[in-house]
Tab-separated table of C-alpha atoms and ligand atoms in Angstrom:
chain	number	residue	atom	x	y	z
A	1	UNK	CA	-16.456	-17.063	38.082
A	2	UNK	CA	-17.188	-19.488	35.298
A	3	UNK	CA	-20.025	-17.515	33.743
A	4	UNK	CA	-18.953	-14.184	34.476
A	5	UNK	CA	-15.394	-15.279	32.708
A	6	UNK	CA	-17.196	-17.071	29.845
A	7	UNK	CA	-18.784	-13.983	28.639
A	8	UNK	CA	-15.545	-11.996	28.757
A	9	UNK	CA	-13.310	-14.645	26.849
A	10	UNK	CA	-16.422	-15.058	24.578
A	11	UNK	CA	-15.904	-11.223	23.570
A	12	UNK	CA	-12.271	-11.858	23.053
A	13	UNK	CA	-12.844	-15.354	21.226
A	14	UNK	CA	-15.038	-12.689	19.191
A	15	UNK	CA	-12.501	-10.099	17.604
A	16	UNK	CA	-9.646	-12.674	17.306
A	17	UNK	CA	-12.315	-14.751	15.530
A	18	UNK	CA	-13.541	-11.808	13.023
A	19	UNK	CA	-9.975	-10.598	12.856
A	20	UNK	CA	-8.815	-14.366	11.184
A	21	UNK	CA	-12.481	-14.387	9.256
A	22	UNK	CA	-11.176	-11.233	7.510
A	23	UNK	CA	-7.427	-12.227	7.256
A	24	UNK	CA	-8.039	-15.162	5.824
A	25	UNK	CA	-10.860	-14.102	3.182
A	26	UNK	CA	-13.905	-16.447	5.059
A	27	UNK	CA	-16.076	-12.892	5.641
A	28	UNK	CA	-15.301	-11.324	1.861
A	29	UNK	CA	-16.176	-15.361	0.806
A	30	UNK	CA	-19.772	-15.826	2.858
A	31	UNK	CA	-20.860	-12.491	2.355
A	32	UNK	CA	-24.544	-12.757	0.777
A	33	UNK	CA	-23.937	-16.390	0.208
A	34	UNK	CA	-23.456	-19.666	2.139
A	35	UNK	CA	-20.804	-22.344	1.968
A	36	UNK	CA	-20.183	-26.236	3.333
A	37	UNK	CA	-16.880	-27.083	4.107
A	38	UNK	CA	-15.504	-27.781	0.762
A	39	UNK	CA	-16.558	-25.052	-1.158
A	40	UNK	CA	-14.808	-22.695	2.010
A	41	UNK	CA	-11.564	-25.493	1.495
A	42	UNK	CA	-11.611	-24.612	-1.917
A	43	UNK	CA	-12.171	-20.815	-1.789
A	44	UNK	CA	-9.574	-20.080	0.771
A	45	UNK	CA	-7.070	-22.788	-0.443
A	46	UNK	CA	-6.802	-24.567	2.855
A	47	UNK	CA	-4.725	-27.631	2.335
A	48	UNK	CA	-6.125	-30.749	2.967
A	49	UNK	CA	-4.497	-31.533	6.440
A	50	UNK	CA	-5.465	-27.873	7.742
A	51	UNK	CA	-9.198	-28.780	6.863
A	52	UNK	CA	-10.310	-30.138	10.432
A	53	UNK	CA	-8.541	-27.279	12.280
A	54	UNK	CA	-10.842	-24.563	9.479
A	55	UNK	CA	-14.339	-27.041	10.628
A	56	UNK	CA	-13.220	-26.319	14.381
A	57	UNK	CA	-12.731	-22.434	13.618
A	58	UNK	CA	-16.482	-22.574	12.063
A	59	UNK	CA	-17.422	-24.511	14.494
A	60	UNK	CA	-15.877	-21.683	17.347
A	61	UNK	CA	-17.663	-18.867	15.127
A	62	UNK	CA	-20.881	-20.554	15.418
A	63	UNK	CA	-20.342	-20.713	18.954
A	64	UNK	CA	-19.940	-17.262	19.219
A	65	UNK	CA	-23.000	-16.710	17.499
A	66	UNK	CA	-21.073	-14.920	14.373
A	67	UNK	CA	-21.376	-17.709	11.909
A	68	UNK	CA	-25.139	-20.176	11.588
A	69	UNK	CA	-24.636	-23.671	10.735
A	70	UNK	CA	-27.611	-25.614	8.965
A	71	UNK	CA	-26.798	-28.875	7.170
A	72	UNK	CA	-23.561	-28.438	6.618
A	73	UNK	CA	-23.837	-25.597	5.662
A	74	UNK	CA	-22.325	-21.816	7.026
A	75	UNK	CA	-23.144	-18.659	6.432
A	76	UNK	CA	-22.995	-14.721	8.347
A	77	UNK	CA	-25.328	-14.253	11.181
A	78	UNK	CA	-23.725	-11.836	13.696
A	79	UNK	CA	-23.910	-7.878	13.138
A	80	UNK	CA	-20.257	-7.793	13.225
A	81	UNK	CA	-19.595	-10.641	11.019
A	82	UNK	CA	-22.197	-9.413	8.661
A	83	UNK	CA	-20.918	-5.180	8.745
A	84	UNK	CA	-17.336	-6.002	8.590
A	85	UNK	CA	-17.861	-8.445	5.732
A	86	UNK	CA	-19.747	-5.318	3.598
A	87	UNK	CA	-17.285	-4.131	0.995
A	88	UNK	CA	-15.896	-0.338	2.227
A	89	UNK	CA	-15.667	-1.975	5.988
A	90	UNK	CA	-11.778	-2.499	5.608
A	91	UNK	CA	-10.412	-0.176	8.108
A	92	UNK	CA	-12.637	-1.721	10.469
A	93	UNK	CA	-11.475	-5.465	9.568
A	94	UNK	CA	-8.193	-4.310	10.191
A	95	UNK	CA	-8.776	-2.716	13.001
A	96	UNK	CA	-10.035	-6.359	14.395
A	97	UNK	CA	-6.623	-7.612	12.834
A	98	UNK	CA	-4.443	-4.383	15.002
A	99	UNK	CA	-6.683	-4.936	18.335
A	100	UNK	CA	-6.343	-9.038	18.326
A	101	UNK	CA	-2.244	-9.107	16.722
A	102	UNK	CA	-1.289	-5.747	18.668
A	103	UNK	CA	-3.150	-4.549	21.467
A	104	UNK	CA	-3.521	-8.168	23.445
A	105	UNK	CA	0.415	-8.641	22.961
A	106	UNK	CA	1.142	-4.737	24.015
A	107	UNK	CA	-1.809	-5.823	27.169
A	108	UNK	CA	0.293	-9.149	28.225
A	109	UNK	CA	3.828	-7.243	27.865
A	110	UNK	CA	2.669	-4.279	29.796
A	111	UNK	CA	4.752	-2.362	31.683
A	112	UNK	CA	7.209	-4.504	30.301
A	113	UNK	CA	11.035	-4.791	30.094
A	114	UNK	CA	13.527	-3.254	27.440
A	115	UNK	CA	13.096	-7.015	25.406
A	116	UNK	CA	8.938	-6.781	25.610
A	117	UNK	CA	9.713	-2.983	24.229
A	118	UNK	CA	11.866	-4.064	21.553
A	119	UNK	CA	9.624	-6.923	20.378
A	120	UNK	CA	6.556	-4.543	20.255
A	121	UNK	CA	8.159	-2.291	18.120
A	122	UNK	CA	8.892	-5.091	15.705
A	123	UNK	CA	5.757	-6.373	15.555
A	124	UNK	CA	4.003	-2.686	15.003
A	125	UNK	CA	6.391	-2.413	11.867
A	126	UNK	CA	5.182	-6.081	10.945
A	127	UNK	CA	1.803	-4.668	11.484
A	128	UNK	CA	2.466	-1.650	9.256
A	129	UNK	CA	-0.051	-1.852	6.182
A	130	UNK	CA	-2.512	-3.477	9.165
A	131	UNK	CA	-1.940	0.349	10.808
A	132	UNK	CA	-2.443	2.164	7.865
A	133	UNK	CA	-5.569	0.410	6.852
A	134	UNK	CA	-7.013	0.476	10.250
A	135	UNK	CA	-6.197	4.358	10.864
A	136	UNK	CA	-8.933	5.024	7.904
A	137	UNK	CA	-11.456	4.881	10.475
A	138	UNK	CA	-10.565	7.926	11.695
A	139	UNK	CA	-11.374	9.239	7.695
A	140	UNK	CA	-14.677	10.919	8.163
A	141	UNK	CA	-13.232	13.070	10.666
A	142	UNK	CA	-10.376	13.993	9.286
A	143	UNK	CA	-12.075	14.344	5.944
A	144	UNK	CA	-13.585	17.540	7.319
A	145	UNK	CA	-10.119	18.364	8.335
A	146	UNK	CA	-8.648	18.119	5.075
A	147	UNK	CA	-11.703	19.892	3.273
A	148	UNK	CA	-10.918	23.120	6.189
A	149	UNK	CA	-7.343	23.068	5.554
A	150	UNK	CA	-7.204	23.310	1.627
A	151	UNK	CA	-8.288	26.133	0.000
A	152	UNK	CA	-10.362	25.191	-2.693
A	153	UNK	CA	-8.604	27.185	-5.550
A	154	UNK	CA	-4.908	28.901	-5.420
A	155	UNK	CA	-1.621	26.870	-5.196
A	156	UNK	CA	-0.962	24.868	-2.096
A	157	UNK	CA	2.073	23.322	-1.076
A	158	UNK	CA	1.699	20.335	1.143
A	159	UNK	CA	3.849	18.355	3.171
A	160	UNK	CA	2.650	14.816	4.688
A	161	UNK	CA	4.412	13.569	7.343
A	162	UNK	CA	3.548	9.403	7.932
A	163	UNK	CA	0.761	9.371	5.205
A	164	UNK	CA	-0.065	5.688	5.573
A	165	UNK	CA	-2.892	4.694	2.981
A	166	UNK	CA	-2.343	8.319	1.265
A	167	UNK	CA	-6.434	8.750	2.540
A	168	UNK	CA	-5.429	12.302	3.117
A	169	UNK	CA	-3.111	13.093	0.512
A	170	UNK	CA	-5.393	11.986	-2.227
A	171	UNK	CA	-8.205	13.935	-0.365
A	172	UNK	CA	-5.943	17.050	-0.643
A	173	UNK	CA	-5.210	16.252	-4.488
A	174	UNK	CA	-8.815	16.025	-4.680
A	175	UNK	CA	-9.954	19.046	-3.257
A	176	UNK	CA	-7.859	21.482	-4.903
A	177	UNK	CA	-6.820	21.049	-8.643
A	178	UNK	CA	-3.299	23.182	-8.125
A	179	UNK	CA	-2.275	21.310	-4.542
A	180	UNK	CA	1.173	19.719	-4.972
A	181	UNK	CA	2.102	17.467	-2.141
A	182	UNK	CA	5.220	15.414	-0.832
A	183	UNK	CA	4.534	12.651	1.320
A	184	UNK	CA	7.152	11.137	3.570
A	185	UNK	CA	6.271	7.674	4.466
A	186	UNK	CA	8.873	5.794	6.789
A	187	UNK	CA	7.435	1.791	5.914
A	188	UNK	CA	8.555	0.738	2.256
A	189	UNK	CA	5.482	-1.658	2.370
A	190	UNK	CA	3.170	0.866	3.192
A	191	UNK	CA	4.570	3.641	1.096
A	192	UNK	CA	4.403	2.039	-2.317
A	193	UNK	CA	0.746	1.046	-1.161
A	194	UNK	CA	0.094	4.798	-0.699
A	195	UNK	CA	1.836	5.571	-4.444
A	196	UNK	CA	-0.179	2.716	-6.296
A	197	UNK	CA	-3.280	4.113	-4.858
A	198	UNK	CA	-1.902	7.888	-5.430
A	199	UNK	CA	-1.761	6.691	-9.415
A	200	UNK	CA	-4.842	4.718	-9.918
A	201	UNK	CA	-6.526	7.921	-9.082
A	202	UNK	CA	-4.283	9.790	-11.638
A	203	UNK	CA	-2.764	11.996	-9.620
A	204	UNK	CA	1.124	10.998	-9.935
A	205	UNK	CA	2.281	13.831	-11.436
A	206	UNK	CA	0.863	16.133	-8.464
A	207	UNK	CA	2.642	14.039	-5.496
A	208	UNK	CA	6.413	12.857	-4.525
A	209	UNK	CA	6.022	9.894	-2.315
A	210	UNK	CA	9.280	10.004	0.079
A	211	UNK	CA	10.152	7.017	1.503
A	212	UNK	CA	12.120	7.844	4.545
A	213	UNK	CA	12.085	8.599	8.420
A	214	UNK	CA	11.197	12.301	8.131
A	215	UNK	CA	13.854	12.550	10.663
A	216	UNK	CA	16.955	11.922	8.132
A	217	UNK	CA	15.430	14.576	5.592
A	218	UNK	CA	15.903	18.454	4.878
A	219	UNK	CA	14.033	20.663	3.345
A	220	UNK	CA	14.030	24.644	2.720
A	221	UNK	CA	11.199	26.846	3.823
A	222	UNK	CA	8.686	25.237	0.411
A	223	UNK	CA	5.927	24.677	2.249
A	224	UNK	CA	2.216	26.569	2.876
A	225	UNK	CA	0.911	23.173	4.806
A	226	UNK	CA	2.133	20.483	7.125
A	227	UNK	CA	-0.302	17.556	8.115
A	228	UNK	CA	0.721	15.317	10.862
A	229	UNK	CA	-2.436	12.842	11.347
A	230	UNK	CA	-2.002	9.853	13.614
A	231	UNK	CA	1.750	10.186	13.916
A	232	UNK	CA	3.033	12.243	16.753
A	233	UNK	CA	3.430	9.502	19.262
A	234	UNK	CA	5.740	7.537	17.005
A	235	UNK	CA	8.228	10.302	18.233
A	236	UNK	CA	10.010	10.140	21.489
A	237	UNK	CA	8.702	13.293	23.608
A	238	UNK	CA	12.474	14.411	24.114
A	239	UNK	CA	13.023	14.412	19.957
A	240	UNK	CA	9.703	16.316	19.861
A	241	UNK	CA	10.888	20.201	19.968
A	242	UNK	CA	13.906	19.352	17.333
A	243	UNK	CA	10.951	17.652	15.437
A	244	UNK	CA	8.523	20.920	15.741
A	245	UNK	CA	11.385	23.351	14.932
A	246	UNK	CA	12.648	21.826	11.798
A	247	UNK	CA	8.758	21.637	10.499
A	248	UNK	CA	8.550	25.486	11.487
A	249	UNK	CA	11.384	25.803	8.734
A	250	UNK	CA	9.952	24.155	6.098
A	251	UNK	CA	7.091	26.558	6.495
A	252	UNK	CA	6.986	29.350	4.039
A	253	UNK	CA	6.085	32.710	6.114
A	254	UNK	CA	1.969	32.485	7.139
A	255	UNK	CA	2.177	28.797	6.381
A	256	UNK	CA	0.579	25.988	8.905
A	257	UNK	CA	1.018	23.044	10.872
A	258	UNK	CA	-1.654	20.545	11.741
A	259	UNK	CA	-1.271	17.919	14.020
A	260	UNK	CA	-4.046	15.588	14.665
A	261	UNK	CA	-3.817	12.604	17.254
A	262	UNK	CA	-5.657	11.227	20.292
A	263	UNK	CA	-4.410	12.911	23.710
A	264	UNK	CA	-4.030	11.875	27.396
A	265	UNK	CA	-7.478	10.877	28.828
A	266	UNK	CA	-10.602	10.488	26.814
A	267	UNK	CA	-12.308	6.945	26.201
A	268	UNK	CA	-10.430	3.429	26.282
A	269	UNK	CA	-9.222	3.383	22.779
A	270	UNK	CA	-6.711	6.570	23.947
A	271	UNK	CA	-5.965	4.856	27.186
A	272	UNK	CA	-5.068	1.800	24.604
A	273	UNK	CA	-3.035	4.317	22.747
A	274	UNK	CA	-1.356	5.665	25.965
A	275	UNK	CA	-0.375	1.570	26.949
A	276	UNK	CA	1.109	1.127	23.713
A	277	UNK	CA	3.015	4.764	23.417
A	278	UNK	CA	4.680	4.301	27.006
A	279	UNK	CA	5.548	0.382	26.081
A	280	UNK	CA	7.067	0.489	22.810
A	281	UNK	CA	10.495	1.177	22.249
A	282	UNK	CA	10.545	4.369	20.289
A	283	UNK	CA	7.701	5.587	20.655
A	284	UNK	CA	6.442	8.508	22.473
A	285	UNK	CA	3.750	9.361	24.933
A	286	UNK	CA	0.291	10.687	23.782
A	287	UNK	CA	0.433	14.322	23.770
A	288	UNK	CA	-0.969	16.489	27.022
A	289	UNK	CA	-2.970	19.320	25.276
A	290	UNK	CA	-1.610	22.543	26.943
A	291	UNK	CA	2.081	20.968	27.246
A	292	UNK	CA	1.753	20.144	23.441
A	293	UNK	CA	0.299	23.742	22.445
A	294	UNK	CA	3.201	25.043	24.583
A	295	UNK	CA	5.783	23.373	22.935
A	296	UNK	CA	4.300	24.838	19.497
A	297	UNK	CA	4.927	28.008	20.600
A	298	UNK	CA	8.421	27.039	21.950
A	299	UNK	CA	9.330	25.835	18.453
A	300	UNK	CA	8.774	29.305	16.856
A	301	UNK	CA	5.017	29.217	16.505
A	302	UNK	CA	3.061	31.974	16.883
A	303	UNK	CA	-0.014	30.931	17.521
A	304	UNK	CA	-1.807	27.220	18.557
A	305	UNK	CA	-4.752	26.193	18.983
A	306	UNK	CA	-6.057	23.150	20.350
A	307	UNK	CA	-9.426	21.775	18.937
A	308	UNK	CA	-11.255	18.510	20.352
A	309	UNK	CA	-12.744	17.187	17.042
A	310	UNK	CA	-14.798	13.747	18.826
A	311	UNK	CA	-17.696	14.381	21.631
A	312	UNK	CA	-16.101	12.618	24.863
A	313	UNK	CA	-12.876	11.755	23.112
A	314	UNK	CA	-9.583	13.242	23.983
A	315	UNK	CA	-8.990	13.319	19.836
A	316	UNK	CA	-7.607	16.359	18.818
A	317	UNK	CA	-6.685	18.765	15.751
A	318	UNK	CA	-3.319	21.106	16.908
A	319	UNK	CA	-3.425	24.510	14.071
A	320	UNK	CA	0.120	26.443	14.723
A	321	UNK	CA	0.686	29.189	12.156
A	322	UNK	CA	4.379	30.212	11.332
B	401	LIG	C1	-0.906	5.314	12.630
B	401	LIG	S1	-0.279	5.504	11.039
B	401	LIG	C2	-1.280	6.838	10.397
B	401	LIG	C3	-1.261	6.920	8.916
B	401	LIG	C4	-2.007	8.128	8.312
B	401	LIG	N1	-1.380	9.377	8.697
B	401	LIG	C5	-3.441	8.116	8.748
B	401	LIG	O1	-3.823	8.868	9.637
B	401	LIG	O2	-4.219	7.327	8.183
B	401	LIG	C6	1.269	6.357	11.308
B	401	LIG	C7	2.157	6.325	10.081
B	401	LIG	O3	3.282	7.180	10.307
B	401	LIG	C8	4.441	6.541	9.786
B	401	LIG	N2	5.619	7.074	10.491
B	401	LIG	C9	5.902	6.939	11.796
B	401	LIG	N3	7.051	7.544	12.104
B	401	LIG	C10	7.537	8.079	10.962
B	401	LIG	C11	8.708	8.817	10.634
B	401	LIG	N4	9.633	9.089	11.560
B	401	LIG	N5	8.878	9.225	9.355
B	401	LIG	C12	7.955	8.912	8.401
B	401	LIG	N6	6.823	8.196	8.660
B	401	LIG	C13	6.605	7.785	9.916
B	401	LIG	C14	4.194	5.078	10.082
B	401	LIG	O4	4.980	4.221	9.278
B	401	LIG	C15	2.697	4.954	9.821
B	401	LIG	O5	2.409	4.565	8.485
């Protein structure tokens, strides 16, 4: 029981470990360079009565085998230490931040009462930006998405519903000169994130961030495009055909919907997805393929199709056309 536990609590001492490595700036500070106590004191701006509890963390990372200790001196040894303190790793650092300050508390509240439901919806709004960065590892996918969905030339009207970072919106902008888009972004936090970035990439002029629950807004039929990616389960399944018919009338006639989200089944990051979607208050249960498709068609669409877009993964791309 000892060992067999040991190794199991090691791989949890693991991702809580990286998660605080990247929170607190230790990975970005030992990356291609090694550090004794001070100069990791110093960098980090740990005061002075916190610097015995930051040896003990070092100490728990060598233990792990993340960090190597030689003469006072630390530096990266583990492949995950080492990857996820590369620069363009973020979404993965925060993904260590969503699993260790999200998924264990969703784990130890599940099934939970209406109070553990409450509190996990506060803490996923605390987690927010954490979310948005941490849903960019989905970004080569849905890349290829974005590429398939806008036309390279010709105006495009888009409308992006929970952009988070703006990865997609500024992939749209990208794509096609002529693409004007309106994001809707419910988290002030993470919406002016999305507009800064939106801006350094000179693209202002082509985008109207929103921030607002897309639930309180109206719009008339402007649209030629509708991207919902990594949002649909922060709906409650009742509010889900009100949801789907008010998007159908936004849609100018021939224009699309595209939903993109992880469904019932597939590998234990969905089944993760599924714990948290049934726990949280407000949320709403990963989608079941043919109910969802159905539910497209209920809501005036007249057509859906349902695409897998990961091998073994229940992760899927929804296409309705109005
Ligand atoms: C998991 S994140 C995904 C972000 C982005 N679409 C992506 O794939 O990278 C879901 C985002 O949807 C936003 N969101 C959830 N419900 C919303 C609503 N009712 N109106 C507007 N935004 C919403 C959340 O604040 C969050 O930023």
């Amino acid at each position: 029981m000892l060992l067999r536990l040991s190794r199991s609590v090691r791989e949890l001492y693991r991702v809580c470990f990286l998660a605080r490595a990247g929170e607190i700036g230790l990975l970005e500070f030992l990356a291609g360079k090694d550090g004794d106590v001070g100069a990791i004191t110093q960098a980090l701006g740990v005061e002075p009565d916190r610097v015995q509890a930051l040896e003990a963390l070092l100490d728990l990372g060598v233990s792990i085998g993340e960090l190597r200790a030689a003469k006072g001196r630390y530096g990266l040894k583990g492949y995950l230490a080492t990857a996820l303190a590369a620069k363009g790793e973020d979404s993965w650092r925060a993904m260590t931040s969503e699993v260790a300050g999200l998924h264990v508390p969703c784990l130890l509240a599940a099934p939970g009462r209406e109070a553990d439901a409450a509190k996990l919806s506060e803490l996923t709004v605390a987690l927010s930006s954490v979310i948005a960065r941490s849903s960019r590892m989905l970004e080569p996918v849905l890349k290829v998405v974005t590429r398939a969905l806008i036309p390279p030339r010709g105006r495009v009207d888009l409308l992006e519903v929970g952009c988070g970072s703006g990865v997609y919106v500024l992939a749209a902008l990208q794509r096609n000169r002529v693409v004007s888009v309106t994001a809707v972004e419910r988290e002030p936090d993470v919406a002016k994130g999305a507009t800064e970035a939106i801006a350094r990439a000179g693209f202002a002029d082509r985008c109207t961030m929103v921030n607002a629950d897309i639930r309180t807004l109206s719009f008339g039929p402007d649209f030629d495009l509708i991207t919902l990616h990594n949002n649909i389960y922060y709906f409650p399944e009742g509010e889900r055909l009100q949801l789907l018919v008010r998007l159908h009338s936004w849609l100018r006639p021939g224009g699309r919907l595209a939903v993109t989200t992880p469904c019932r089944g597939g590998g234990t990051f969905a089944r993760f997805m599924m714990l948290w979607s049934t726990v949280t208050a407000g949320a709403g249960s990963l989608p079941d393929p043919a109910e969802f498709a159905s539910l497209l068609r209920q809501a005036g669409f007249a057509g859906a199709s349902a695409k897998r877009l990961i091998p073994g993964e229940s992760y899927t791309l929804f296409l309705a056309k109005k």
